[in-house]
Every structure is written in C-alpha cells, then in structure tokens.
Short mmCIF file of C-alpha atoms and ligand atoms in Angstrom, two decimals:
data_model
loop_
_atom_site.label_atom_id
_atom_site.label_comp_id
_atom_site.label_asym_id
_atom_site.label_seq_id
_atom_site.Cartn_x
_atom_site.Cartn_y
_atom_site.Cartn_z
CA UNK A 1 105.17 125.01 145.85
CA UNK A 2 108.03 123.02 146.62
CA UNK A 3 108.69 119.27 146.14
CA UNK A 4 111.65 116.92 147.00
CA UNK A 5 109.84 113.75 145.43
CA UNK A 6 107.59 113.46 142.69
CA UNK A 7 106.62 110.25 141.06
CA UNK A 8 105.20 111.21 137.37
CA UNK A 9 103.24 109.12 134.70
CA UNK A 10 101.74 106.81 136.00
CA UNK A 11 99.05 104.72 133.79
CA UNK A 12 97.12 104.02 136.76
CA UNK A 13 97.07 105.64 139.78
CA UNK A 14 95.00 105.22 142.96
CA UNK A 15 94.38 107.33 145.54
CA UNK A 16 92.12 105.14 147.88
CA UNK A 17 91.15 108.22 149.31
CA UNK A 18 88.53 108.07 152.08
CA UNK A 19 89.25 111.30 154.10
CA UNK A 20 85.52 110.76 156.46
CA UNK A 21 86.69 107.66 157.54
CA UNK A 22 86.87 103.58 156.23
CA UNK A 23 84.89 103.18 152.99
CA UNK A 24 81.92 101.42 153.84
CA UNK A 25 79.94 98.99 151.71
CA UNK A 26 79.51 100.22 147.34
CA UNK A 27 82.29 102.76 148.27
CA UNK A 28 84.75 100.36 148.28
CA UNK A 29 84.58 99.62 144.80
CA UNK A 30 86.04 103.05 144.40
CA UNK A 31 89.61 103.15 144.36
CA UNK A 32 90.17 106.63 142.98
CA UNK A 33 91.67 105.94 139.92
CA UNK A 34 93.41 108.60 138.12
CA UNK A 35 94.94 108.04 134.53
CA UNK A 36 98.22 109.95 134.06
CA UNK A 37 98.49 110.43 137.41
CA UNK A 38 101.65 112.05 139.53
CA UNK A 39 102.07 112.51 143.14
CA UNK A 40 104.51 115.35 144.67
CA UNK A 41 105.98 114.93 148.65
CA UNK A 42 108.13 116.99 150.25
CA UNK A 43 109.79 116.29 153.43
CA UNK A 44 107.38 113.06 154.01
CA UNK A 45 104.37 114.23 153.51
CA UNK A 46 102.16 114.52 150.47
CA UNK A 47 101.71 117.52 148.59
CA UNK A 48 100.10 117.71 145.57
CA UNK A 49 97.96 114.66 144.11
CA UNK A 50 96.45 114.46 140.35
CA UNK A 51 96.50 114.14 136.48
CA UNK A 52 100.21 114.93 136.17
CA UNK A 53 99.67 118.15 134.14
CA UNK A 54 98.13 119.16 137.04
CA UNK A 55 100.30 118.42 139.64
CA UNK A 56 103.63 119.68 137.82
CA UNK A 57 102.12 123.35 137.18
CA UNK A 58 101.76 123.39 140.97
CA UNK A 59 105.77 122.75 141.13
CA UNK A 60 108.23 125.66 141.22
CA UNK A 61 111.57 123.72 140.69
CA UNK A 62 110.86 120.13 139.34
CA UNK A 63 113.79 119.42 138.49
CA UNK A 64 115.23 119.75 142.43
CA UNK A 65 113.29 116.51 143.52
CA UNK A 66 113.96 113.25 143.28
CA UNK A 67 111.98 112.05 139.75
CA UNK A 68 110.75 108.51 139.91
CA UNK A 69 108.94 107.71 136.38
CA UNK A 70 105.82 105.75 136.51
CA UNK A 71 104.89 105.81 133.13
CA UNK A 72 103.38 102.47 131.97
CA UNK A 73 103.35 101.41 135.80
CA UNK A 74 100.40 101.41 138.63
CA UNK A 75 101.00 103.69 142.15
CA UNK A 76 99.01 103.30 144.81
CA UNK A 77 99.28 103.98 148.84
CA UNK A 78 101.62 101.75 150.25
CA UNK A 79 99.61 98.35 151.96
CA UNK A 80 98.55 98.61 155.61
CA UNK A 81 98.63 95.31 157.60
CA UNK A 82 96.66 95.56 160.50
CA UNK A 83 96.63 91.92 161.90
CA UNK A 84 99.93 90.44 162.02
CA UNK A 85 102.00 87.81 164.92
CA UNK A 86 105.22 88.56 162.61
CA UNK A 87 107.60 88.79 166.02
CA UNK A 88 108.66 84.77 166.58
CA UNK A 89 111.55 82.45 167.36
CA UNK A 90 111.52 79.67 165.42
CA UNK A 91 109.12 77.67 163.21
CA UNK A 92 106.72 74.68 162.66
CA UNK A 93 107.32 73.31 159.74
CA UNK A 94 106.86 69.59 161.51
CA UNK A 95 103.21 70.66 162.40
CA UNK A 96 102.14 71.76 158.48
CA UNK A 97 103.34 68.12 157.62
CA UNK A 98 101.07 66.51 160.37
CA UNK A 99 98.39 68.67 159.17
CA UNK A 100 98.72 67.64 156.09
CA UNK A 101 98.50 64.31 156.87
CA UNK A 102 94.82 65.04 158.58
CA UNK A 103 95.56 66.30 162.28
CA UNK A 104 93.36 69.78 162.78
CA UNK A 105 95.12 73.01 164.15
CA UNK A 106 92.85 72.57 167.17
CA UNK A 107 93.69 69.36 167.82
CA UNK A 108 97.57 70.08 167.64
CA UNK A 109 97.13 72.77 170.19
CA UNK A 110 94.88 70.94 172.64
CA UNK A 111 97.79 68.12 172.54
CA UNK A 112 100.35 71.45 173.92
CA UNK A 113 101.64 71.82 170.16
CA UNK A 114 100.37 75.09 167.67
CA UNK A 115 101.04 78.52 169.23
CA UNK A 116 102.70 76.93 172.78
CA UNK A 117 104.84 75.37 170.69
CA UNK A 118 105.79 78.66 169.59
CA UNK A 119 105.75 80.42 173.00
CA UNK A 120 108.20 78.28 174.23
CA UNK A 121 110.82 79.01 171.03
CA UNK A 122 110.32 82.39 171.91
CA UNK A 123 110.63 81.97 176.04
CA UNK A 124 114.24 80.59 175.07
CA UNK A 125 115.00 82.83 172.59
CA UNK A 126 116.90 86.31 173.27
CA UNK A 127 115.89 89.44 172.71
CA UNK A 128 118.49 90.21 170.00
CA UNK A 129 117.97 86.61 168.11
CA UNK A 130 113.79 87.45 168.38
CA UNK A 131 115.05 90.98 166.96
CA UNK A 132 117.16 89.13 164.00
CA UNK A 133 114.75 86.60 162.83
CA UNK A 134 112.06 89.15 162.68
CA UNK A 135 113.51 91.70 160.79
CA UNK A 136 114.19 89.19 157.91
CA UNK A 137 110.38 89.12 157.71
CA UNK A 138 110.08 93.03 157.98
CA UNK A 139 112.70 93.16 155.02
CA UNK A 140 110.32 90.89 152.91
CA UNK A 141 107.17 92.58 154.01
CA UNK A 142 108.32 96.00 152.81
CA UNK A 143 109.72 94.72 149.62
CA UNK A 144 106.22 93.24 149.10
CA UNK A 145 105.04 96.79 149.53
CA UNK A 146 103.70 96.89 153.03
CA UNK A 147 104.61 100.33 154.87
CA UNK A 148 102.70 100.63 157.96
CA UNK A 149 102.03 97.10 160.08
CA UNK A 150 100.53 95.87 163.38
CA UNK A 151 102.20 93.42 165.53
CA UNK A 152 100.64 91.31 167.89
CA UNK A 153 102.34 89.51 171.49
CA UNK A 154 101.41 86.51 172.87
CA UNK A 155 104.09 84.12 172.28
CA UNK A 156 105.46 84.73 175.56
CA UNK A 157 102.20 84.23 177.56
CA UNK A 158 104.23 85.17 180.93
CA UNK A 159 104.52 88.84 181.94
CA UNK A 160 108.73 88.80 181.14
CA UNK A 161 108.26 87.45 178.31
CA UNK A 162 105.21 89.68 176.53
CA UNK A 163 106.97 92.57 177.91
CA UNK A 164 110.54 91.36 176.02
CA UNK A 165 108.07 90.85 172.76
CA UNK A 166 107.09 94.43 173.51
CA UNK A 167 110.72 95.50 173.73
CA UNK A 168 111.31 93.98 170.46
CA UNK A 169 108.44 95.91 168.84
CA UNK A 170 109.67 98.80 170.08
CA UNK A 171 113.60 98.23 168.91
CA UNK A 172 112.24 96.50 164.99
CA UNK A 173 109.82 100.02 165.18
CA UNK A 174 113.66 102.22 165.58
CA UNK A 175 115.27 100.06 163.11
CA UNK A 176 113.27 99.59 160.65
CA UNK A 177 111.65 101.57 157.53
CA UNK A 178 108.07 100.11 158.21
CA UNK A 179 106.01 101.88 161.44
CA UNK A 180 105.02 99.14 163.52
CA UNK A 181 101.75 99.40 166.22
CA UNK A 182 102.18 97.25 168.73
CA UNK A 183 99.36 95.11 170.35
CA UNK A 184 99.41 93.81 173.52
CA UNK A 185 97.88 90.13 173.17
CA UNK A 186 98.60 88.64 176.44
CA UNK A 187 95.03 85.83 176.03
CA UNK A 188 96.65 84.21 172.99
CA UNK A 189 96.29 80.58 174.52
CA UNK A 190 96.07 79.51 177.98
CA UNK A 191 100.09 78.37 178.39
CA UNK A 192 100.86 74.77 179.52
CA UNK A 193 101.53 75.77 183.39
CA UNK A 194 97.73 76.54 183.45
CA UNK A 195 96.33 73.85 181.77
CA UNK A 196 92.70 73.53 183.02
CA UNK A 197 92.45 77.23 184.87
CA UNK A 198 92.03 79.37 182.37
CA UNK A 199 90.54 81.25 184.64
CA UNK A 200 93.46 81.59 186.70
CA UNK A 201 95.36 82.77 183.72
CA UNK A 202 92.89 85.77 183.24
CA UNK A 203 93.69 86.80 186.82
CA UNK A 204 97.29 87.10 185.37
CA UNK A 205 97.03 88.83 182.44
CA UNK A 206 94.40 91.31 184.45
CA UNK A 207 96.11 91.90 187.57
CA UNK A 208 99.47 91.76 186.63
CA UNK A 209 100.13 91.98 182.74
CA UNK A 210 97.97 94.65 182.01
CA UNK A 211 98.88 96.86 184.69
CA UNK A 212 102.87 96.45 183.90
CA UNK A 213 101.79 96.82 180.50
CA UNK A 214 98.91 99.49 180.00
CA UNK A 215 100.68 101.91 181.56
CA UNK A 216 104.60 101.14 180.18
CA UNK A 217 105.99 104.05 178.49
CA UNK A 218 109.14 104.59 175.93
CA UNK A 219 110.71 107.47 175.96
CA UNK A 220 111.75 107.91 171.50
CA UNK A 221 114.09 110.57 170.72
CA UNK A 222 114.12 112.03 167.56
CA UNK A 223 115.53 115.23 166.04
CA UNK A 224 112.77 117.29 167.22
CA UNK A 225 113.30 115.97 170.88
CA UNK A 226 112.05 113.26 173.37
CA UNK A 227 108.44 112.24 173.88
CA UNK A 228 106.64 109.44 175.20
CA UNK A 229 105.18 106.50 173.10
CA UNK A 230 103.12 103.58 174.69
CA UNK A 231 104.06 99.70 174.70
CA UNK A 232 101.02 98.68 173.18
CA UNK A 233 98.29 100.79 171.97
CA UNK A 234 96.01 97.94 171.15
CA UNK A 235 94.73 95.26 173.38
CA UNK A 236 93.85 91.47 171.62
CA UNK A 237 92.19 88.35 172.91
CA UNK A 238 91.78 85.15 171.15
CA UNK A 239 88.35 84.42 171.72
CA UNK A 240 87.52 80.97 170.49
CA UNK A 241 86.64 77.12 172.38
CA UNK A 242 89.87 76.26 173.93
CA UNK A 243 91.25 80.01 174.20
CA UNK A 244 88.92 82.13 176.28
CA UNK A 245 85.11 82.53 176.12
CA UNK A 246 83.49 85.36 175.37
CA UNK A 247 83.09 85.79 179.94
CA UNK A 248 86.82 85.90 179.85
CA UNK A 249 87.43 87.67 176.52
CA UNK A 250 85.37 90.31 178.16
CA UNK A 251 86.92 90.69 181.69
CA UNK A 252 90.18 91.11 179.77
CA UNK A 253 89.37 93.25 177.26
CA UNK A 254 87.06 95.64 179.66
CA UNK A 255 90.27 95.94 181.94
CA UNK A 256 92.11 96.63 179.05
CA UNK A 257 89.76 99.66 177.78
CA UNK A 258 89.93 100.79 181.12
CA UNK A 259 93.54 101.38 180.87
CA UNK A 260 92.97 103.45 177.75
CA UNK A 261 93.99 100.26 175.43
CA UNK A 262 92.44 100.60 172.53
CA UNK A 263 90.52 97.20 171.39
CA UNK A 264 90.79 94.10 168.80
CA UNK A 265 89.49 90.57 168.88
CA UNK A 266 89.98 87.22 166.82
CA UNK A 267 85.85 86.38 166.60
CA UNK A 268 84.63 83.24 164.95
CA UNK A 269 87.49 82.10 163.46
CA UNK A 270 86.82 77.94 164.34
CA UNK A 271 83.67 78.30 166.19
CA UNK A 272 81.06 81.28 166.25
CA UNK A 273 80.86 81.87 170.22
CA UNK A 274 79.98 85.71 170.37
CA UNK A 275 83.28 87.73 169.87
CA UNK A 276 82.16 90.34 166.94
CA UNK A 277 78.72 90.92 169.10
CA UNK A 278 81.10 92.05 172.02
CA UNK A 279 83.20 94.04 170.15
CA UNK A 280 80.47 95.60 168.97
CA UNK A 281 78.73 95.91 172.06
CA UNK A 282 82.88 97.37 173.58
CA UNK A 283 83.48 99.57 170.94
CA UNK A 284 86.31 97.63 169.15
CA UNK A 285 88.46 99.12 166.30
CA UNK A 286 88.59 96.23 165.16
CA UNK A 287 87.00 92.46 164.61
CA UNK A 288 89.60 89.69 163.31
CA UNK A 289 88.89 86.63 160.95
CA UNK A 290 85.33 86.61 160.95
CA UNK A 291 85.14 83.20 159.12
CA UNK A 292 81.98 81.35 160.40
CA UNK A 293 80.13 84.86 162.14
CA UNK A 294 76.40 84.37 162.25
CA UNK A 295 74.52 86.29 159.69
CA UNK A 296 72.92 88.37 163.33
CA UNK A 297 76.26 89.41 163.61
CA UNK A 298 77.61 90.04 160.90
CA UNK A 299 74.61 92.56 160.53
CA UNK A 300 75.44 94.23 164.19
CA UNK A 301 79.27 94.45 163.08
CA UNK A 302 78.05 96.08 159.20
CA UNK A 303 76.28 98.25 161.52
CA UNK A 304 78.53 99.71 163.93
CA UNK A 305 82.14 101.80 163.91
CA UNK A 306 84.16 98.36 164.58
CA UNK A 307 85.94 97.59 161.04
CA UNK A 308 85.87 93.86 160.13
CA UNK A 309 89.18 92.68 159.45
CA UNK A 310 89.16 89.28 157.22
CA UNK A 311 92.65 87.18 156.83
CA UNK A 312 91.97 84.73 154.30
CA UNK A 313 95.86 83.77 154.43
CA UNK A 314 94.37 81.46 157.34
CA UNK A 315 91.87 79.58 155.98
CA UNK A 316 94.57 79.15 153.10
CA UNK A 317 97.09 78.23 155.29
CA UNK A 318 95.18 75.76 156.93
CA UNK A 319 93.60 74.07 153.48
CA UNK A 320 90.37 74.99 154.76
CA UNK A 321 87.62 75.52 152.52
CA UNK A 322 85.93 78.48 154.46
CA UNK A 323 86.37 82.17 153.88
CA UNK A 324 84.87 85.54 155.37
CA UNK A 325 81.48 86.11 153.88
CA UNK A 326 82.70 89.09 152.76
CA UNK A 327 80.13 89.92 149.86
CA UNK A 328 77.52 89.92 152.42
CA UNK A 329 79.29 92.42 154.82
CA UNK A 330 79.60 94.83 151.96
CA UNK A 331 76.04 94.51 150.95
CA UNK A 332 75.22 95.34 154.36
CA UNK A 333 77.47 98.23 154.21
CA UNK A 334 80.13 97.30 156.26
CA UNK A 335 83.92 98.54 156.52
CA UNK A 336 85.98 95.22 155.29
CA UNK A 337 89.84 95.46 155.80
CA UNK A 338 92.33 92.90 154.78
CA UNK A 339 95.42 91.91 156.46
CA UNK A 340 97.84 88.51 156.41
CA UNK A 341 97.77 87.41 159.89
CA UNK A 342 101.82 86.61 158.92
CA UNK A 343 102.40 83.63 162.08
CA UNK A 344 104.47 80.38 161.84
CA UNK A 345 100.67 78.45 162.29
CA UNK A 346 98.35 79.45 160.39
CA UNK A 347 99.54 81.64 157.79
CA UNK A 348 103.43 82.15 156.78
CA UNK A 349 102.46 84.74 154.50
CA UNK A 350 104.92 88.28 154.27
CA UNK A 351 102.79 89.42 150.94
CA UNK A 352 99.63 91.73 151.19
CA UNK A 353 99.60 91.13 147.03
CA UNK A 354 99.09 87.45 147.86
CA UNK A 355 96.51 88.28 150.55
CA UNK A 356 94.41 90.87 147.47
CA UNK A 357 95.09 87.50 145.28
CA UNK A 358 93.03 85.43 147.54
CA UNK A 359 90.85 87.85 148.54
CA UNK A 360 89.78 88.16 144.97
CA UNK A 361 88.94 84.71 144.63
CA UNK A 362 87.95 83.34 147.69
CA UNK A 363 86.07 86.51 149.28
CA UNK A 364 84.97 87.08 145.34
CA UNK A 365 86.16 91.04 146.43
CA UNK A 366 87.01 93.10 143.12
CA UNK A 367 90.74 94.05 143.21
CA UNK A 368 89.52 97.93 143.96
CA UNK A 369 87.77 96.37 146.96
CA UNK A 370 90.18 94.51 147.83
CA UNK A 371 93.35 97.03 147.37
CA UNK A 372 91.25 99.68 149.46
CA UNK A 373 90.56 96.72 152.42
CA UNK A 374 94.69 96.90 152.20
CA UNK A 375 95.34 100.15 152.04
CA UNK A 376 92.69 102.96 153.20
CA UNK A 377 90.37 100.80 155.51
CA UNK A 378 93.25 98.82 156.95
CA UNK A 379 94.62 102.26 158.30
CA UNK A 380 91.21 102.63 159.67
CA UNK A 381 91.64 99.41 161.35
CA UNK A 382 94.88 100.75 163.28
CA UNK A 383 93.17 103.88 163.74
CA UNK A 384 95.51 105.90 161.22
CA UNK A 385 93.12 106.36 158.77
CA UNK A 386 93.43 110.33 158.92
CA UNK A 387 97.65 109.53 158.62
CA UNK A 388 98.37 107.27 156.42
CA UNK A 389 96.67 105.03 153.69
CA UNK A 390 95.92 106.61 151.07
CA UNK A 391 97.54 109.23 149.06
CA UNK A 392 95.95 112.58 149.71
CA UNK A 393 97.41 115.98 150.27
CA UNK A 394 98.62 115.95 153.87
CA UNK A 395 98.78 112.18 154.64
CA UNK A 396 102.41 110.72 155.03
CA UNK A 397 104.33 109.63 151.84
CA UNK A 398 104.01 106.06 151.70
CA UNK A 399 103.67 105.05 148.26
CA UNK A 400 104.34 102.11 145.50
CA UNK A 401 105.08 101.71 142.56
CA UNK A 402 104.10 98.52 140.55
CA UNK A 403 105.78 97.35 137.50
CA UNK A 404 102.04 96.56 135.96
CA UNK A 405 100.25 98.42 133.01
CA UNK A 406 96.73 98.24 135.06
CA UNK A 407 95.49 98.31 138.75
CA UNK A 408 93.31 95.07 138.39
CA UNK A 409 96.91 92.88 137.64
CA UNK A 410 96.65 93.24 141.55
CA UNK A 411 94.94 90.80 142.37
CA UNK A 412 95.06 89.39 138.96
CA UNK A 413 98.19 88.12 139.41
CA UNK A 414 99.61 86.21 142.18
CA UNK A 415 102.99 84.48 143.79
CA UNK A 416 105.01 86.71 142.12
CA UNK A 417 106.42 90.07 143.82
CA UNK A 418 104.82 93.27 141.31
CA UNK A 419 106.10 96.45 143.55
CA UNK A 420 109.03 97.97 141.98
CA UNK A 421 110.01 100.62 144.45
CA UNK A 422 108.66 101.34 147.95
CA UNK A 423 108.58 104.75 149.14
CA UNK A 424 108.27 105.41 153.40
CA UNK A 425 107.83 108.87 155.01
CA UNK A 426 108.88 109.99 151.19
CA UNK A 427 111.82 108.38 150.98
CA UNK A 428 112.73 105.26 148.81
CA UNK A 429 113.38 102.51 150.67
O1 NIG B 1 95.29 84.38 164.08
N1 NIG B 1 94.29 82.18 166.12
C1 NIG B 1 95.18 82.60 166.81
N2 NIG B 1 96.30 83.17 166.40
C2 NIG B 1 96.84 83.02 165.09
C3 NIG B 1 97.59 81.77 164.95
C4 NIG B 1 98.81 81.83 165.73
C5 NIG B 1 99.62 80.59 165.69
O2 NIG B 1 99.13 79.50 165.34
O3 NIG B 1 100.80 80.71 166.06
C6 NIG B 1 95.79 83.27 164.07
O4 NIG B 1 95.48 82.41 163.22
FE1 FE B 2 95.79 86.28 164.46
#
C-alpha cells in the first residue's frame, strides 16, 4: 500500500487503542505498547500500525513518504483535551495573589471578582483581540502535544457576547492546526446584572440563548465543498452553590438536549449537590471535576455511559489538597478521562504532560492510565472516540513523538516540554 508519512523505530510505542468504546476500569492500564513500533499515514489518516518490520513490508515505495525516525523515542496518539475555557481576554493574576494570601475562589466570586471578572475583559474585548490572545495559548497547547481540544463559552454570559465567543471558536477552529469542539456554556455564573435572580438568568439562557444558539449554523468550505457545522455541539452548566442548583442545571440542560445539544456538567467540584446523579440520570457524555462526588455517585456514574472527566490542574491551581477519587472510579469500572480545564482562575495550565504529571501523583493513576484518560477516553469524552485518539488503522493521523527512551517518563517527568514533533491530520505541525 501506499504511504506519505511513516514514523519508524520507535522504542516505545502506544496505540491506546480502544476501538468498542472508552476503556473502562483494569483496561486502562493497557496502553498498547508496542516495542519497535512504526506507524504509516497517508493523506491524514492512519494506515498501517505495528512492530516496524511489519508495517514496512506492507509499504510499496518507502522511500516516497515523509520518514520521521523514532528510534530511541516514545509515539503515542496525540493528547485530547476535552474540558477547556482556553478562549479569554485578559487575566487575574491580582486574584492568585489574594488567594494566596487566604481569600477562597468562592469567596472572590461571591464579592463580583473570579470568572465575572473575566466576563467583563472579554465583554470589552473585540473579536479579533479575543482571537489573538487565544491563539497564543493554542500555539502552546499544540507544542505541548495536544491535537484535538474542547472549548467552553461563558465569559460573555449575555447572548452577543457567547455568540461572539462562539464566532471565535469557529475562526481559532479555521486557523488553527488543533480541531476545536465548541461548547456552548451559557450557566457559567449568574452575571452581576442578575445578582439575586438566578432564576431570571435561566429564563435567558433558555428562552433566548439557546434558541439563537442550538440551532446557529456555519457554513465551512473546504476543497471538497460547503457543508454545515453547528456553533456548539455540546451544552455545559456549572452546577455548584452560588452557580445554579441542580433544579436549574436541569431546566437548562433538558432544553439544551432538546435542541439536539449534546451534554456536559461541572459536578461536585466545591460542594457535592447532585450534578453527576443528573447526568447520569440525562445521559451526559460527560461529568467534569468530580472532586468531592459521594461514593453513591460515583458508583451510578462507574455505572453508566457518561465518562468522568477529572481536572486535577484545579485543585492544583487552587493549592487545594483534594483530588478526584480516581482509584475508586476505576475499581468500580468506570471510564476516567483527563483534561486541563486551561482558564485564567483556576488552572493556567496549556500542558496535558503536566496534567498526566499530576494525575500520577495526586489521582495515584499509573502513567498508562493516565496517558489513555488523555488520549483514547478523552476522545470518548468529546464523542470522537471512533475518530481520533488513538492510533489505529483508519483513525485520523494525530500523532507525537517524545524525545524519551520509555512511555512511563510521561508522567515521570514534569514542567518540562518532552514532545518533539506534533503531527495533525498527518502532517507535521
Ligand atoms: O472549571 N468552575 C467553573 N469554571 C472554571 C473556572 C473558570 C474561572 O474561574 O474563570 C473551572 O474551574
Ligand atoms: Fe471548567
């Protein structure tokens, strides 16, 4: 067969590959490791996957791709981050400092600081300077090895403004190397103009943002013609005390399913108020943070299709001392992804290697669990688990390569950047 990339030699090699869908529970400690291994793409799609002996035989001309040489280096799929607020204006540096100095990230946003602080940066930002400041972060992202990444609204909190957050999305998406999946997270915070009626802000986002927004369509063109993508394929709320309870969490996010949004939800990342029971109970791709879920459920979630996404860049962030019981989900033979909620609060963090790093240590995750929560199972998480995410024959071409002799310096080693080349869609990037 023909080939127009192959990457050859590699001392480790994973493959991550999980082809019934997320790796649940003891599967996760499998990464598919394959010594010697090679991978062959040709026009940005995998073809061939294996011991390298095995996948040059299958080659007719070799020598017409591009060769990258792995040989004493690690390749695995590219890193999936499926829980990200990386579109901002701005930061709040001011805020880490007063946290430092004792305040609590609930307290700053009760007193109209932490994310409205941010929504209002953003409100007076335009669309080109939210486009510029952003893509520095894509940049770093994909030179930390991330391909494939979720974004998340809700720093404009008024229907313009979450629809020019969408708009950015949608330009960063055409622009850049990485694909992007937007999310539509219009219940981020209850903005200052509706300060004590919450419920009034539901109405909003139900009656008027999700119907301007569920039903937006862009019209891409590409080489093979024009065709129709939505605005936001997911919908998010932030259900937690001073956000919205789990009465207007569900409101929002049943509208939102009835759109055809697909569904997300921070749960129990301050307070455990219900959030992973009703995205069990809704059918949710995905449950976020997960840091202080009851053990009830935490054994619903392990239970059901809804993939529990940890982000322990946030209890980091915050110098908190509490972390995803992770080992516990596993044992109960759940589907644990990883991502690095990147946002100017909580967690300023571009690096999924940083995110494995932690995740080793403070979810006490092997690095093969943790890489495949990165790679294979956060694909799940967007729902491109049968795309993307791990390298098998027929999946899209997103692969690294890391200047390490072994697999487990992932996670091993931290704070410094260990990808060496990024490959998108096949090409190098
Ligand atoms: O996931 N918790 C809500 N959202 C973010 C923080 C966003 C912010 O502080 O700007 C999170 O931690
Ligand atoms: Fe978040």
């Amino acid at each position: 067969m023909d080939a127009d990339l192959l990457i050859l030699n590699a001392a480790h090699l994973l493959t991550c590959a999980s082809p019934d869908g997320p790796k649940r529970g003891a599967a996760l400690a499998d990464p598919g490791l394959i010594h010697d291994g090679a991978v062959a793409c040709l026009a940005g799609q995998i073809v061939a996957v294996g011991p390298t002996s095995e996948v040059l035989a299958q080659i007719d001309e070799p020598d017409a791709a591009v060769i990258i040489d792995a040989r004493g280096k690690v390749v695995t799929p590219g890193f999936v981050d499926p829980h990200t607020h990386a579109l901002w204006a701005g930061d709040r540096a001011s805020e880490f400092e007063l946290r430092i100095a004792g305040a609590t990230y609930l307290e700053i946003m009760h007193a109209g600081g932490g994310i409205m602080n941010t929504v209002r940066a953003t409100r007076a930002a335009s669309l080109d300077d939210l486009i510029d400041e952003t893509l520095l972060r894509l940049d770093m992202m994909l030179m930390h090895g991330t391909t494939t990444a979720e974004i998340k609204t809700g720093y404009g909190l008024d229907t313009a403004t979450e629809l020019k957050m969408l708009d950015a999305i949608r330009v960063l998406d055409e622009q850049h190397p990485m694909d992007l999946v937007p999310t539509f997270l219009g219940a981020h915070a209850v903005p200052a103009e509706y300060t004590g009626r919450t419920d009034d802000y539901v109405d909003l986002v139900v009656n008027e943002m999700l119907p301007a927004i569920g039903d937006l369509r862009y019209i891409v063109e590409t080489p093979d013609g024009e065709y129709n993508i939505r605005a936001a394929d997911f919908c998010d709320v932030f259900c937690e005390v001073g956000a919205f309870d789990v009465a207007q969490s569900r409101r929002i996010l049943e509208a939102a399913k009835e759109m055809g949004l697909s569904l997300k939800i921070h749960a129990d990342e301050f307070e455990p108020l219900g959030g992973t029971s009703l995205a069990v109970e809704l059918g949710a791709v995905s449950a976020d943070h997960l840091v202080c879920t009851t053990d009830e459920q935490l054994q619903a979630l392990a239970a059901s299709d809804t993939i529990a996404v940890s982000l322990p860049g946030t209890p980091f962030g915050l110098a908190h001392s509490h972390y995803t019981n992770a080992r516990r989900l596993i044992d109960l033979g759940g589907a644990l992804a990883l991502a690095s909620d990147l946002n100017p609060g909580t967690s300023w963090c571009e690096s999924m290697q940083f995110i494995i790093a932690l995740a080793c240590r403070a979810l006490k995750l092997t690095p093969a669990e943790a890489i495949n929560a990165a790679t294979i199972n956060a694909a799940y998480a967007l729902s491109l688990g049968e795309y993307l995410g791990s390298l098998e024959v027929g999946k899209q071409a997103d692969i690294i390569v890391l200047d390490i002799p072994d697999y487990r310096h992932l996670g091993y080693r931290y704070g410094t950047n260990l990808v060496e080349t990024v490959v998108k869609r096949g090409q190098v990037v």
